[in-house]
PDB file of C-alpha atoms in Angstrom:
ATOM      1  CA  MET A 815      -0.161  -0.290  -0.249  1.00 44.00           C
ATOM      2  CA  PRO A 816       1.864   3.173  -1.011  1.00 47.00           C
ATOM      3  CA  GLU A 817       1.830   6.173   1.152  1.00 48.00           C
ATOM      4  CA  VAL A 818       1.375  10.105   0.364  1.00 46.00           C
ATOM      5  CA  GLN A 819       5.109  11.611   0.216  1.00 53.00           C
ATOM      6  CA  SER A 820       4.790  14.611   2.374  1.00 51.00           C
ATOM      7  CA  GLY A 821       5.469  17.944   0.535  1.00 54.00           C
ATOM      8  CA  ALA A 822       5.602  15.290  -2.322  1.00 71.00           C
ATOM      9  CA  TYR A 823       3.014  16.610  -4.561  1.00 75.00           C
ATOM     10  CA  THR A 824       2.038  20.097  -3.939  1.00 75.00           C
ATOM     11  CA  ILE A 825      -0.718  23.385  -5.102  1.00 72.00           C
ATOM     12  CA  ARG A 826       3.661  25.218  -6.705  1.00 74.00           C
ATOM     13  CA  SER A 827       4.709  22.246  -7.837  1.00 71.00           C
ATOM     14  CA  HIS A 828       1.468  20.156  -9.743  1.00 72.00           C
ATOM     15  CA  GLY A 829      -0.871  22.032  -8.984  1.00 69.00           C
ATOM     16  CA  VAL A 830      -1.702  23.697 -12.827  1.00 82.00           C
ATOM     17  CA  LYS A 831      -1.011  20.212 -13.812  1.00 79.00           C
ATOM     18  CA  VAL A 832      -4.143  18.763 -11.845  1.00 79.00           C
ATOM     19  CA  VAL A 833      -6.365  21.503 -12.553  1.00 83.00           C
ATOM     20  CA  LYS A 834      -5.579  21.425 -16.468  1.00 85.00           C
ATOM     21  CA  THR A 835      -6.252  17.596 -16.831  1.00 83.00           C
ATOM     22  CA  HIS A 836     -10.024  18.041 -15.346  1.00 85.00           C
ATOM     23  CA  VAL A 837     -10.588  21.194 -17.371  1.00 92.00           C
ATOM     24  CA  GLN A 838     -14.204  20.210 -18.589  1.00 92.00           C
ATOM     25  CA  ASP A 839     -15.076  19.372 -15.251  1.00 92.00           C
ATOM     26  CA  TRP A 840     -14.319  22.359 -14.171  1.00 94.00           C
ATOM     27  CA  LEU A 841     -16.783  23.781 -17.192  1.00 96.00           C
ATOM     28  CA  ILE A 842     -19.068  21.065 -16.381  1.00 96.00           C
ATOM     29  CA  LEU A 843     -19.389  23.015 -12.446  1.00 96.00           C
ATOM     30  CA  LEU A 844     -19.807  26.440 -14.408  1.00 96.00           C
ATOM     31  CA  LEU A 845     -22.603  25.253 -16.059  1.00 97.00           C
ATOM     32  CA  LEU A 846     -24.432  23.194 -13.218  1.00 97.00           C
ATOM     33  CA  GLY A 847     -23.868  27.105 -11.140  1.00 96.00           C
ATOM     34  CA  VAL A 848     -25.700  28.743 -13.801  1.00 97.00           C
ATOM     35  CA  THR A 849     -28.773  26.100 -14.161  1.00 97.00           C
ATOM     36  CA  GLU A 850     -28.450  26.799 -10.473  1.00 96.00           C
ATOM     37  CA  ILE A 851     -29.437  30.508 -10.763  1.00 96.00           C
ATOM     38  CA  ILE A 852     -31.774  29.886 -13.575  1.00 97.00           C
ATOM     39  CA  LEU A 853     -34.266  27.291 -11.403  1.00 97.00           C
ATOM     40  CA  ASN A 854     -34.655  29.958  -8.400  1.00 94.00           C
ATOM     41  CA  ILE A 855     -35.217  32.611 -11.482  1.00 95.00           C
ATOM     42  CA  ILE A 856     -38.248  30.906 -13.122  1.00 95.00           C
ATOM     43  CA  GLU A 857     -41.836  30.546 -11.486  1.00 95.00           C
ATOM     44  CA  PRO A 858     -42.470  27.189 -10.070  1.00 96.00           C
ATOM     45  CA  PHE A 859     -45.539  25.203 -11.382  1.00 96.00           C
ATOM     46  CA  HIS A 860     -48.612  26.805  -9.099  1.00 94.00           C
ATOM     47  CA  ARG A 861     -50.488  23.354  -8.021  1.00 93.00           C
ATOM     48  CA  PHE A 862     -54.345  23.714  -7.218  1.00 94.00           C
ATOM     49  CA  VAL A 863     -55.141  24.546  -4.137  1.00 94.00           C
ATOM     50  CA  GLY A 864     -58.637  24.161  -2.912  1.00 92.00           C
ATOM     51  CA  GLN A 865     -60.627  25.987   0.303  1.00 90.00           C
ATOM     52  CA  ASP A 866     -60.610  22.268   1.473  1.00 90.00           C
ATOM     53  CA  MET A 867     -57.479  21.944   1.618  1.00 91.00           C
ATOM     54  CA  MET A 868     -56.005  24.905   3.581  1.00 91.00           C
ATOM     55  CA  THR A 869     -56.828  22.946   6.903  1.00 88.00           C
ATOM     56  CA  ASP A 870     -53.373  21.166   6.626  1.00 91.00           C
ATOM     57  CA  LEU A 871     -51.658  24.375   5.257  1.00 95.00           C
ATOM     58  CA  LYS A 872     -52.269  26.607   8.260  1.00 94.00           C
ATOM     59  CA  TYR A 873     -49.287  26.523  10.446  1.00 96.00           C
ATOM     60  CA  PRO A 874     -47.456  29.685  11.388  1.00 94.00           C
ATOM     61  CA  LEU A 875     -45.132  31.388   9.104  1.00 94.00           C
ATOM     62  CA  GLN A 876     -42.071  32.653  10.668  1.00 93.00           C
ATOM     63  CA  ASP A 877     -38.323  32.955  10.492  1.00 93.00           C
ATOM     64  CA  ASN A 878     -36.050  30.100   9.309  1.00 95.00           C
ATOM     65  CA  THR A 879     -33.574  28.715  12.354  1.00 95.00           C
ATOM     66  CA  VAL A 880     -31.327  28.034  10.052  1.00 95.00           C
ATOM     67  CA  PRO A 881     -31.219  31.158   6.781  1.00 95.00           C
ATOM     68  CA  PHE A 882     -30.714  30.462   3.967  1.00 94.00           C
ATOM     69  CA  TRP A 883     -27.255  32.621   3.887  1.00 95.00           C
ATOM     70  CA  ALA A 884     -25.988  29.584   6.367  1.00 96.00           C
ATOM     71  CA  VAL A 885     -26.534  26.644   4.065  1.00 96.00           C
ATOM     72  CA  PRO A 886     -23.981  27.120   1.622  1.00 95.00           C
ATOM     73  CA  ILE A 887     -21.542  27.715   5.292  1.00 96.00           C
ATOM     74  CA  VAL A 888     -22.799  24.427   5.810  1.00 95.00           C
ATOM     75  CA  ALA A 889     -22.690  21.996   3.510  1.00 96.00           C
ATOM     76  CA  ILE A 890     -19.149  23.742   1.650  1.00 96.00           C
ATOM     77  CA  VAL A 891     -17.749  25.613   3.708  1.00 97.00           C
ATOM     78  CA  LEU A 892     -17.014  23.693   6.378  1.00 96.00           C
ATOM     79  CA  PRO A 893     -16.324  20.127   4.551  1.00 97.00           C
ATOM     80  CA  PHE A 894     -14.063  22.210   2.848  1.00 96.00           C
ATOM     81  CA  ALA A 895     -12.221  23.938   5.512  1.00 96.00           C
ATOM     82  CA  VAL A 896     -11.401  20.035   6.676  1.00 95.00           C
ATOM     83  CA  ILE A 897     -10.029  19.775   3.316  1.00 95.00           C
ATOM     84  CA  ILE A 898      -7.399  22.206   3.500  1.00 95.00           C
ATOM     85  CA  PHE A 899      -7.025  21.443   6.818  1.00 94.00           C
ATOM     86  CA  TYR A 900      -5.768  17.723   5.639  1.00 91.00           C
ATOM     87  CA  TYR A 901      -4.092  19.697   2.472  1.00 90.00           C
ATOM     88  CA  PHE A 902      -1.557  21.127   5.000  1.00 90.00           C
ATOM     89  CA  ILE A 903      -0.927  18.260   7.029  1.00 88.00           C
ATOM     90  CA  ARG A 904       0.183  16.024   4.020  1.00 84.00           C
ATOM     91  CA  ARG A 905       0.701  18.695   1.047  1.00 85.00           C
ATOM     92  CA  ASP A 906      -1.045  16.183  -1.734  1.00 86.00           C
ATOM     93  CA  VAL A 907      -2.692  18.490  -3.839  1.00 88.00           C
ATOM     94  CA  TYR A 908      -4.423  15.352  -5.847  1.00 88.00           C
ATOM     95  CA  ASP A 909      -6.447  15.196  -2.882  1.00 90.00           C
ATOM     96  CA  LEU A 910      -7.403  18.246  -2.334  1.00 92.00           C
ATOM     97  CA  HIS A 911      -8.085  19.386  -5.711  1.00 92.00           C
ATOM     98  CA  HIS A 912     -10.452  15.797  -5.621  1.00 93.00           C
ATOM     99  CA  ALA A 913     -11.262  16.852  -2.961  1.00 95.00           C
ATOM    100  CA  LEU A 914     -12.997  19.915  -3.560  1.00 95.00           C
ATOM    101  CA  LEU A 915     -14.346  18.437  -6.871  1.00 95.00           C
ATOM    102  CA  GLY A 916     -15.948  15.885  -5.758  1.00 96.00           C
ATOM    103  CA  LEU A 917     -17.922  18.242  -2.757  1.00 97.00           C
ATOM    104  CA  LEU A 918     -18.964  21.429  -5.355  1.00 97.00           C
ATOM    105  CA  PHE A 919     -20.256  18.231  -7.576  1.00 97.00           C
ATOM    106  CA  SER A 920     -22.034  16.855  -5.027  1.00 97.00           C
ATOM    107  CA  VAL A 921     -24.114  20.271  -3.719  1.00 97.00           C
ATOM    108  CA  LEU A 922     -24.359  21.681  -7.318  1.00 97.00           C
ATOM    109  CA  ILE A 923     -25.804  18.360  -8.387  1.00 98.00           C
ATOM    110  CA  THR A 924     -28.264  18.042  -5.870  1.00 98.00           C
ATOM    111  CA  GLY A 925     -29.033  21.781  -5.853  1.00 97.00           C
ATOM    112  CA  VAL A 926     -29.998  21.261  -9.165  1.00 98.00           C
ATOM    113  CA  ILE A 927     -32.252  18.095  -9.168  1.00 98.00           C
ATOM    114  CA  THR A 928     -33.643  19.633  -5.888  1.00 98.00           C
ATOM    115  CA  ASP A 929     -35.078  22.676  -7.407  1.00 97.00           C
ATOM    116  CA  ALA A 930     -35.846  21.351 -11.058  1.00 97.00           C
ATOM    117  CA  ILE A 931     -38.772  18.507  -8.962  1.00 97.00           C
ATOM    118  CA  LYS A 932     -39.517  22.082  -6.323  1.00 97.00           C
ATOM    119  CA  ASP A 933     -40.264  24.272  -9.727  1.00 97.00           C
ATOM    120  CA  ALA A 934     -41.824  21.019 -11.205  1.00 97.00           C
ATOM    121  CA  VAL A 935     -43.877  19.924  -8.430  1.00 96.00           C
ATOM    122  CA  GLY A 936     -44.867  23.125  -6.831  1.00 95.00           C
ATOM    123  CA  ARG A 937     -46.496  21.169  -3.674  1.00 96.00           C
ATOM    124  CA  PRO A 938     -47.311  24.024  -1.188  1.00 96.00           C
ATOM    125  CA  ARG A 939     -46.068  24.546   2.427  1.00 97.00           C
ATOM    126  CA  PRO A 940     -47.337  23.896   5.742  1.00 97.00           C
ATOM    127  CA  ASP A 941     -47.627  27.575   6.240  1.00 95.00           C
ATOM    128  CA  PHE A 942     -48.751  28.712   2.633  1.00 96.00           C
ATOM    129  CA  PHE A 943     -51.918  30.236   3.766  1.00 96.00           C
ATOM    130  CA  TRP A 944     -50.254  33.152   5.670  1.00 96.00           C
ATOM    131  CA  ARG A 945     -48.414  33.322   2.833  1.00 96.00           C
ATOM    132  CA  CYS A 946     -50.955  33.278   0.289  1.00 95.00           C
ATOM    133  CA  PHE A 947     -53.614  35.694   2.388  1.00 95.00           C
ATOM    134  CA  PRO A 948     -51.279  37.047   5.048  1.00 94.00           C
ATOM    135  CA  ASP A 949     -54.396  39.233   6.569  1.00 92.00           C
ATOM    136  CA  GLY A 950     -55.974  35.958   7.487  1.00 91.00           C
ATOM    137  CA  LYS A 951     -59.231  36.006   4.986  1.00 92.00           C
ATOM    138  CA  GLY A 952     -59.103  33.592   2.282  1.00 91.00           C
ATOM    139  CA  VAL A 953     -60.231  34.395  -0.861  1.00 93.00           C
ATOM    140  CA  PHE A 954     -61.167  31.560  -3.174  1.00 93.00           C
ATOM    141  CA  ASP A 955     -62.639  31.177  -6.682  1.00 92.00           C
ATOM    142  CA  PRO A 956     -66.104  30.685  -7.037  1.00 91.00           C
ATOM    143  CA  ILE A 957     -66.496  27.995  -9.216  1.00 92.00           C
ATOM    144  CA  THR A 958     -62.799  25.754  -8.543  1.00 92.00           C
ATOM    145  CA  LYS A 959     -62.590  27.043  -5.052  1.00 92.00           C
ATOM    146  CA  ASN A 960     -58.980  27.635  -6.112  1.00 94.00           C
ATOM    147  CA  VAL A 961     -57.344  30.040  -4.386  1.00 94.00           C
ATOM    148  CA  MET A 962     -56.968  33.922  -5.186  1.00 95.00           C
ATOM    149  CA  CYS A 963     -53.801  34.737  -3.375  1.00 94.00           C
ATOM    150  CA  THR A 964     -53.121  38.499  -1.820  1.00 93.00           C
ATOM    151  CA  GLY A 965     -50.513  38.352  -0.349  1.00 92.00           C
ATOM    152  CA  ASP A 966     -46.529  39.354  -1.822  1.00 94.00           C
ATOM    153  CA  LYS A 967     -45.677  37.590  -5.206  1.00 94.00           C
ATOM    154  CA  SER A 968     -42.387  36.468  -4.076  1.00 94.00           C
ATOM    155  CA  VAL A 969     -43.286  35.379  -0.858  1.00 95.00           C
ATOM    156  CA  ILE A 970     -46.185  33.472  -2.899  1.00 95.00           C
ATOM    157  CA  LYS A 971     -43.647  31.848  -5.460  1.00 95.00           C
ATOM    158  CA  GLU A 972     -41.345  30.635  -2.391  1.00 95.00           C
ATOM    159  CA  GLY A 973     -44.490  29.125  -0.963  1.00 95.00           C
ATOM    160  CA  HIS A 974     -44.877  26.363  -4.146  1.00 96.00           C
ATOM    161  CA  LYS A 975     -41.330  25.353  -2.918  1.00 96.00           C
ATOM    162  CA  SER A 976     -41.774  22.077  -0.416  1.00 96.00           C
ATOM    163  CA  PHE A 977     -41.151  19.266  -2.206  1.00 97.00           C
ATOM    164  CA  PRO A 978     -38.321  18.333  -1.725  1.00 97.00           C
ATOM    165  CA  SER A 979     -36.336  20.120   1.019  1.00 97.00           C
ATOM    166  CA  GLY A 980     -33.646  22.282  -0.251  1.00 96.00           C
ATOM    167  CA  HIS A 981     -32.104  22.465   2.905  1.00 97.00           C
ATOM    168  CA  THR A 982     -31.808  19.448   3.844  1.00 98.00           C
ATOM    169  CA  SER A 983     -30.699  18.168   0.255  1.00 98.00           C
ATOM    170  CA  TRP A 984     -28.164  20.509   0.512  1.00 97.00           C
ATOM    171  CA  SER A 985     -26.702  19.781   4.252  1.00 97.00           C
ATOM    172  CA  PHE A 986     -27.167  16.338   3.374  1.00 98.00           C
ATOM    173  CA  ALA A 987     -24.937  16.231  -0.080  1.00 98.00           C
ATOM    174  CA  GLY A 988     -21.496  18.374   1.162  1.00 97.00           C
ATOM    175  CA  LEU A 989     -22.046  16.702   5.177  1.00 98.00           C
ATOM    176  CA  GLY A 990     -22.324  13.584   3.523  1.00 97.00           C
ATOM    177  CA  PHE A 991     -19.196  13.931   1.485  1.00 97.00           C
ATOM    178  CA  LEU A 992     -17.544  15.223   4.284  1.00 97.00           C
ATOM    179  CA  SER A 993     -18.475  12.317   6.503  1.00 96.00           C
ATOM    180  CA  TRP A 994     -17.552   9.989   3.296  1.00 96.00           C
ATOM    181  CA  TYR A 995     -14.006  12.074   3.741  1.00 96.00           C
ATOM    182  CA  LEU A 996     -13.519  11.562   7.132  1.00 95.00           C
ATOM    183  CA  SER A 997     -14.268   8.025   7.070  1.00 94.00           C
ATOM    184  CA  GLY A 998     -11.227   7.693   4.239  1.00 91.00           C
ATOM    185  CA  LYS A 999      -8.958   9.760   5.976  1.00 92.00           C
ATOM    186  CA  ILE A1000      -9.210   8.223   9.496  1.00 90.00           C
ATOM    187  CA  ARG A1001      -9.377   4.487   8.338  1.00 88.00           C
ATOM    188  CA  ALA A1002     -12.377   3.826  10.087  1.00 86.00           C
ATOM    189  CA  PHE A1003     -12.902   0.454   8.866  1.00 86.00           C
ATOM    190  CA  ASP A1004      -9.697  -0.659   9.030  1.00 84.00           C
ATOM    191  CA  HIS A1005     -11.051  -3.827  11.084  1.00 80.00           C
ATOM    192  CA  ARG A1006      -9.847  -2.931  14.162  1.00 83.00           C
ATOM    193  CA  GLY A1007     -12.537  -1.995  16.751  1.00 78.00           C
ATOM    194  CA  HIS A1008     -12.478   1.677  16.660  1.00 82.00           C
ATOM    195  CA  VAL A1009     -15.803   3.186  17.629  1.00 86.00           C
ATOM    196  CA  ALA A1010     -14.773   6.637  18.014  1.00 87.00           C
ATOM    197  CA  LYS A1011     -13.992   6.640  14.902  1.00 88.00           C
ATOM    198  CA  LEU A1012     -17.613   6.467  13.527  1.00 89.00           C
ATOM    199  CA  CYS A1013     -18.262   8.750  15.601  1.00 90.00           C
ATOM    200  CA  TYR A1014     -15.710  10.952  14.285  1.00 92.00           C
ATOM    201  CA  VAL A1015     -17.916  10.152  10.982  1.00 93.00           C
ATOM    202  CA  LEU A1016     -21.347   9.903  12.213  1.00 95.00           C
ATOM    203  CA  LEU A1017     -21.320  13.412  13.446  1.00 96.00           C
ATOM    204  CA  PRO A1018     -21.456  15.764  10.232  1.00 96.00           C
ATOM    205  CA  LEU A1019     -24.715  13.621   9.445  1.00 97.00           C
ATOM    206  CA  LEU A1020     -26.203  14.221  13.090  1.00 97.00           C
ATOM    207  CA  LEU A1021     -25.377  18.013  11.382  1.00 97.00           C
ATOM    208  CA  ALA A1022     -27.338  17.313   8.596  1.00 97.00           C
ATOM    209  CA  ALA A1023     -30.117  15.934  10.257  1.00 97.00           C
ATOM    210  CA  LEU A1024     -30.692  18.903  12.986  1.00 97.00           C
ATOM    211  CA  VAL A1025     -30.717  20.289   9.483  1.00 97.00           C
ATOM    212  CA  ALA A1026     -32.970  19.024   8.183  1.00 97.00           C
ATOM    213  CA  VAL A1027     -35.778  18.701  11.549  1.00 97.00           C
ATOM    214  CA  SER A1028     -35.604  22.597  11.955  1.00 97.00           C
ATOM    215  CA  ARG A1029     -37.151  22.476   8.833  1.00 97.00           C
ATOM    216  CA  VAL A1030     -40.457  21.467   9.984  1.00 97.00           C
ATOM    217  CA  ASP A1031     -39.668  22.911  13.745  1.00 96.00           C
ATOM    218  CA  ASP A1032     -40.217  25.939  11.347  1.00 96.00           C
ATOM    219  CA  TYR A1033     -43.329  24.369   9.286  1.00 96.00           C
ATOM    220  CA  TRP A1034     -41.512  25.515   6.357  1.00 97.00           C
ATOM    221  CA  HIS A1035     -41.413  21.889   5.240  1.00 97.00           C
ATOM    222  CA  HIS A1036     -43.143  18.764   5.656  1.00 96.00           C
ATOM    223  CA  TRP A1037     -41.744  15.480   6.882  1.00 96.00           C
ATOM    224  CA  GLN A1038     -42.301  13.857   3.637  1.00 96.00           C
ATOM    225  CA  ASP A1039     -39.861  17.071   1.673  1.00 97.00           C
ATOM    226  CA  VAL A1040     -37.114  17.148   4.751  1.00 98.00           C
ATOM    227  CA  PHE A1041     -36.993  12.616   4.088  1.00 97.00           C
ATOM    228  CA  THR A1042     -37.205  12.891   0.333  1.00 97.00           C
ATOM    229  CA  GLY A1043     -33.944  15.814   0.095  1.00 97.00           C
ATOM    230  CA  ALA A1044     -31.768  13.808   2.844  1.00 98.00           C
ATOM    231  CA  ILE A1045     -32.414  10.330   0.740  1.00 98.00           C
ATOM    232  CA  LEU A1046     -31.624  12.880  -2.381  1.00 98.00           C
ATOM    233  CA  GLY A1047     -28.048  14.448  -0.852  1.00 97.00           C
ATOM    234  CA  THR A1048     -27.118  11.387   0.851  1.00 97.00           C
ATOM    235  CA  THR A1049     -27.127   9.451  -2.808  1.00 97.00           C
ATOM    236  CA  VAL A1050     -25.661  12.298  -4.563  1.00 98.00           C
ATOM    237  CA  SER A1051     -22.283  12.974  -1.864  1.00 97.00           C
ATOM    238  CA  SER A1052     -21.570   8.498  -2.132  1.00 97.00           C
ATOM    239  CA  PHE A1053     -21.765   8.843  -6.046  1.00 96.00           C
ATOM    240  CA  CYS A1054     -19.157  11.765  -6.242  1.00 96.00           C
ATOM    241  CA  TYR A1055     -17.080  10.717  -3.628  1.00 96.00           C
ATOM    242  CA  LEU A1056     -17.316   7.274  -4.950  1.00 94.00           C
ATOM    243  CA  GLN A1057     -16.536   8.594  -8.707  1.00 94.00           C
ATOM    244  CA  PHE A1058     -13.128  10.344  -7.054  1.00 93.00           C
ATOM    245  CA  PHE A1059     -11.819   8.219  -4.214  1.00 93.00           C
ATOM    246  CA  PRO A1060     -12.503   4.336  -3.145  1.00 92.00           C
ATOM    247  CA  PRO A1061     -14.440   3.202  -1.104  1.00 92.00           C
ATOM    248  CA  PRO A1062     -13.216   3.961   2.648  1.00 90.00           C
ATOM    249  CA  TYR A1063     -12.980   0.670   3.395  1.00 89.00           C
ATOM    250  CA  ASP A1064     -10.448  -0.124   0.670  1.00 86.00           C
ATOM    251  CA  MET A1065      -6.908  -0.691   1.584  1.00 84.00           C
ATOM    252  CA  ASP A1066      -6.156   2.691  -0.280  1.00 79.00           C
ATOM    253  CA  GLY A1067      -9.382   4.049   0.645  1.00 77.00           C
ATOM    254  CA  TRP A1068      -7.276   7.221   2.246  1.00 83.00           C
ATOM    255  CA  GLY A1069      -6.382   8.764  -1.164  1.00 78.00           C
ATOM    256  CA  PRO A1070      -7.997   9.757  -4.999  1.00 84.00           C
ATOM    257  CA  HIS A1071      -7.846   7.413  -7.796  1.00 81.00           C
ATOM    258  CA  ALA A1072      -5.990   9.927  -9.816  1.00 75.00           C
ATOM    259  CA  TYR A1073      -3.155   9.600  -7.076  1.00 75.00           C
ATOM    260  CA  PHE A1074      -2.628   5.997  -6.814  1.00 79.00           C
ATOM    261  CA  GLN A1075      -3.210   6.274 -11.475  1.00 79.00           C
ATOM    262  CA  MET A1076       0.112   9.141 -11.362  1.00 76.00           C
ATOM    263  CA  LEU A1077       1.953   6.387  -9.118  1.00 75.00           C
ATOM    264  CA  ALA A1078       1.249   3.729 -11.757  1.00 78.00           C
ATOM    265  CA  GLU A1079       1.973   5.878 -14.572  1.00 74.00           C
ATOM    266  CA  SER A1080       5.543   6.927 -12.803  1.00 70.00           C
ATOM    267  CA  ARG A1081       6.241   3.465 -12.008  1.00 74.00           C
ATOM    268  CA  ASN A1082       5.491   2.144 -15.925  1.00 74.00           C
ATOM    269  CA  ASP A1083       8.435   4.970 -17.188  1.00 65.00           C
ATOM    270  CA  LEU A1084      10.471   3.989 -14.620  1.00 69.00           C
ATOM    271  CA  GLN A1085      10.248   0.047 -15.564  1.00 71.00           C
ATOM    272  CA  SER A1086      10.615   0.952 -20.272  1.00 69.00           C
ATOM    273  CA  GLU A1087      13.383   3.049 -18.944  1.00 65.00           C
ATOM    274  CA  THR A1088      15.349   0.637 -17.239  1.00 66.00           C
ATOM    275  CA  SER A1089      14.140  -2.299 -20.452  1.00 63.00           C
ATOM    276  CA  THR A1090      15.491   0.136 -22.281  1.00 58.00           C
ATOM    277  CA  ASN A1091      19.366   0.587 -21.149  1.00 57.00           C
ATOM    278  CA  PRO A1092      20.115  -2.822 -21.082  1.00 52.00           C
ATOM    279  CA  ILE A1093      19.724  -3.174 -24.946  1.00 49.00           C
ATOM    280  CA  SER A1094      21.458  -0.576 -26.049  1.00 47.00           C
ATOM    281  CA  VAL A1095      24.456  -1.889 -23.290  1.00 40.00           C
ATOM    282  CA  ARG A1096      24.310  -5.251 -24.589  1.00 42.00           C
ATOM    283  CA  GLN A1097      24.370  -3.819 -28.182  1.00 47.00           C
ATOM    284  CA  THR A1098      27.458  -1.743 -27.252  1.00 39.00           C
ATOM    285  CA  GLU A1099      29.254  -5.336 -25.671  1.00 40.00           C
ATOM    286  CA  LEU A1100      28.102  -7.013 -28.315  1.00 38.00           C
ATOM    287  CA  GLU A1101      30.011  -4.162 -30.233  1.00 46.00           C
ATOM    288  CA  SER A1102      33.076  -4.096 -28.104  1.00 43.00           C
ATOM    289  CA  VAL A1103      32.863  -8.465 -28.496  1.00 40.00           C
ATOM    290  CA  ASN A1104      33.330  -8.106 -32.335  1.00 48.00           C
ATOM    291  CA  VAL A1105      35.858  -5.275 -32.081  1.00 43.00           C
ATOM    292  CA  GLU A1106      37.579  -7.785 -30.203  1.00 47.00           C
ATOM    293  CA  THR A1107      37.280 -10.568 -32.775  1.00 45.00           C
ATOM    294  CA  GLN A1108      38.168  -8.999 -35.504  1.00 51.00           C
ATOM    295  CA  SER A1109      41.230  -7.700 -34.054  1.00 49.00           C
ATOM    296  CA  GLN A1110      42.289 -11.028 -32.679  1.00 52.00           C
ATOM    297  CA  VAL A1111      41.744 -12.719 -36.374  1.00 43.00           C
ATOM    298  CA  GLU A1112      43.693  -9.961 -37.289  1.00 51.00           C
ATOM    299  CA  THR A1113      46.596 -10.525 -35.818  1.00 51.00           C
ATOM    300  CA  SER A1114      46.201 -14.446 -36.126  1.00 51.00           C
ATOM    301  CA  ARG A1115      46.597 -14.009 -39.918  1.00 50.00           C
ATOM    302  CA  LEU A1116      49.628 -11.970 -39.205  1.00 44.00           C
ATOM    303  CA  ASN A1117      51.244 -14.363 -37.021  1.00 52.00           C
ATOM    304  CA  THR A1118      50.386 -16.682 -39.763  1.00 47.00           C
ATOM    305  CA  GLY A1119      52.175 -14.646 -42.644  1.00 49.00           C
ATOM    306  CA  ASP A1120      55.281 -14.401 -40.123  1.00 53.00           C
ATOM    307  CA  ALA A1121      55.204 -17.561 -40.047  1.00 48.00           C
ATOM    308  CA  ILE A1122      55.330 -18.277 -43.439  1.00 41.00           C
ATOM    309  CA  LEU A1123      57.891 -16.022 -43.994  1.00 40.00           C
ATOM    310  CA  ASP A1124      60.181 -17.098 -41.845  1.00 52.00           C
ATOM    311  CA  GLY A1125      59.701 -20.712 -42.793  1.00 48.00           C
ATOM    312  CA  SER A1126      60.551 -19.962 -46.801  1.00 45.00           C
ATOM    313  CA  ARG A1127      63.551 -17.971 -45.864  1.00 45.00           C
ATOM    314  CA  SER A1128      64.837 -20.823 -43.253  1.00 46.00           C
ATOM    315  CA  GLY A1129      64.533 -22.791 -46.730  1.00 45.00           C
ATOM    316  CA  MET A1130      66.671 -20.371 -48.786  1.00 41.00           C
ATOM    317  CA  THR A1131      69.349 -20.464 -46.136  1.00 41.00           C
ATOM    318  CA  ARG A1132      70.017 -23.962 -46.278  1.00 42.00           C
TER     319      ARG A1132
END
């Protein structure tokens, strides 16, 4: 099992190379970000809400326990802080880059799926009555009995985005990815029975669950919205993590796939260099042997010629 050489693959030495090999992934992330913005701008489907349906939609309209601006902090900034902390320990740009890429993919894919379903379904929130009729006086169509809202348009628009819960799906996407990441780094499944490691792994999921519960407590979502958002975020984060990292129970579960691929390519290059050098050495040895053989033949010929001349001269003398 190869270990990461601390400081061998830093942002300065290999950062540009790693980013260049994943330019297409970063462009897809940009496209997902633009899509997410568009999905939040367009008007959601306004589902029929009859007068008799208002019984379950009269929960009080109140502020969020977890505000909208806090969701990116919980789902992106907090996991990224842990990833950065690990980079300063091991100085591995492959891990830093692919963890950040996987985290952003996890959150943005989850966000696009969540908001696309929100806009398509248009389910009213539990506090929809007070969004639609802030003065408490319900107005309905005399024929269809559909609501005829008198409230602020932006508040009513947000009231048609109950299913699934965006707070929940984003939290489970980002913190779910962090849970996968921690389990690989601390080797939670090394068969040594350290239950404390599981506590570290489950801590991000607990935080995501608390965010999900707050959505029901604030009457912004039905329990089905929260449950579906948790399943969606967890599923997407799992796929995104395993796209860049081996499973945590794997022997090499602590590092990204790209790191081990880079090691394999480097090993193959070294083997190819060492395999070509002996051939050249053998060729030079053969050439030297041939030269030595030719010189020996020429020497033997000269010696033979000298012996013949000496023999003829002695015959003439006699």
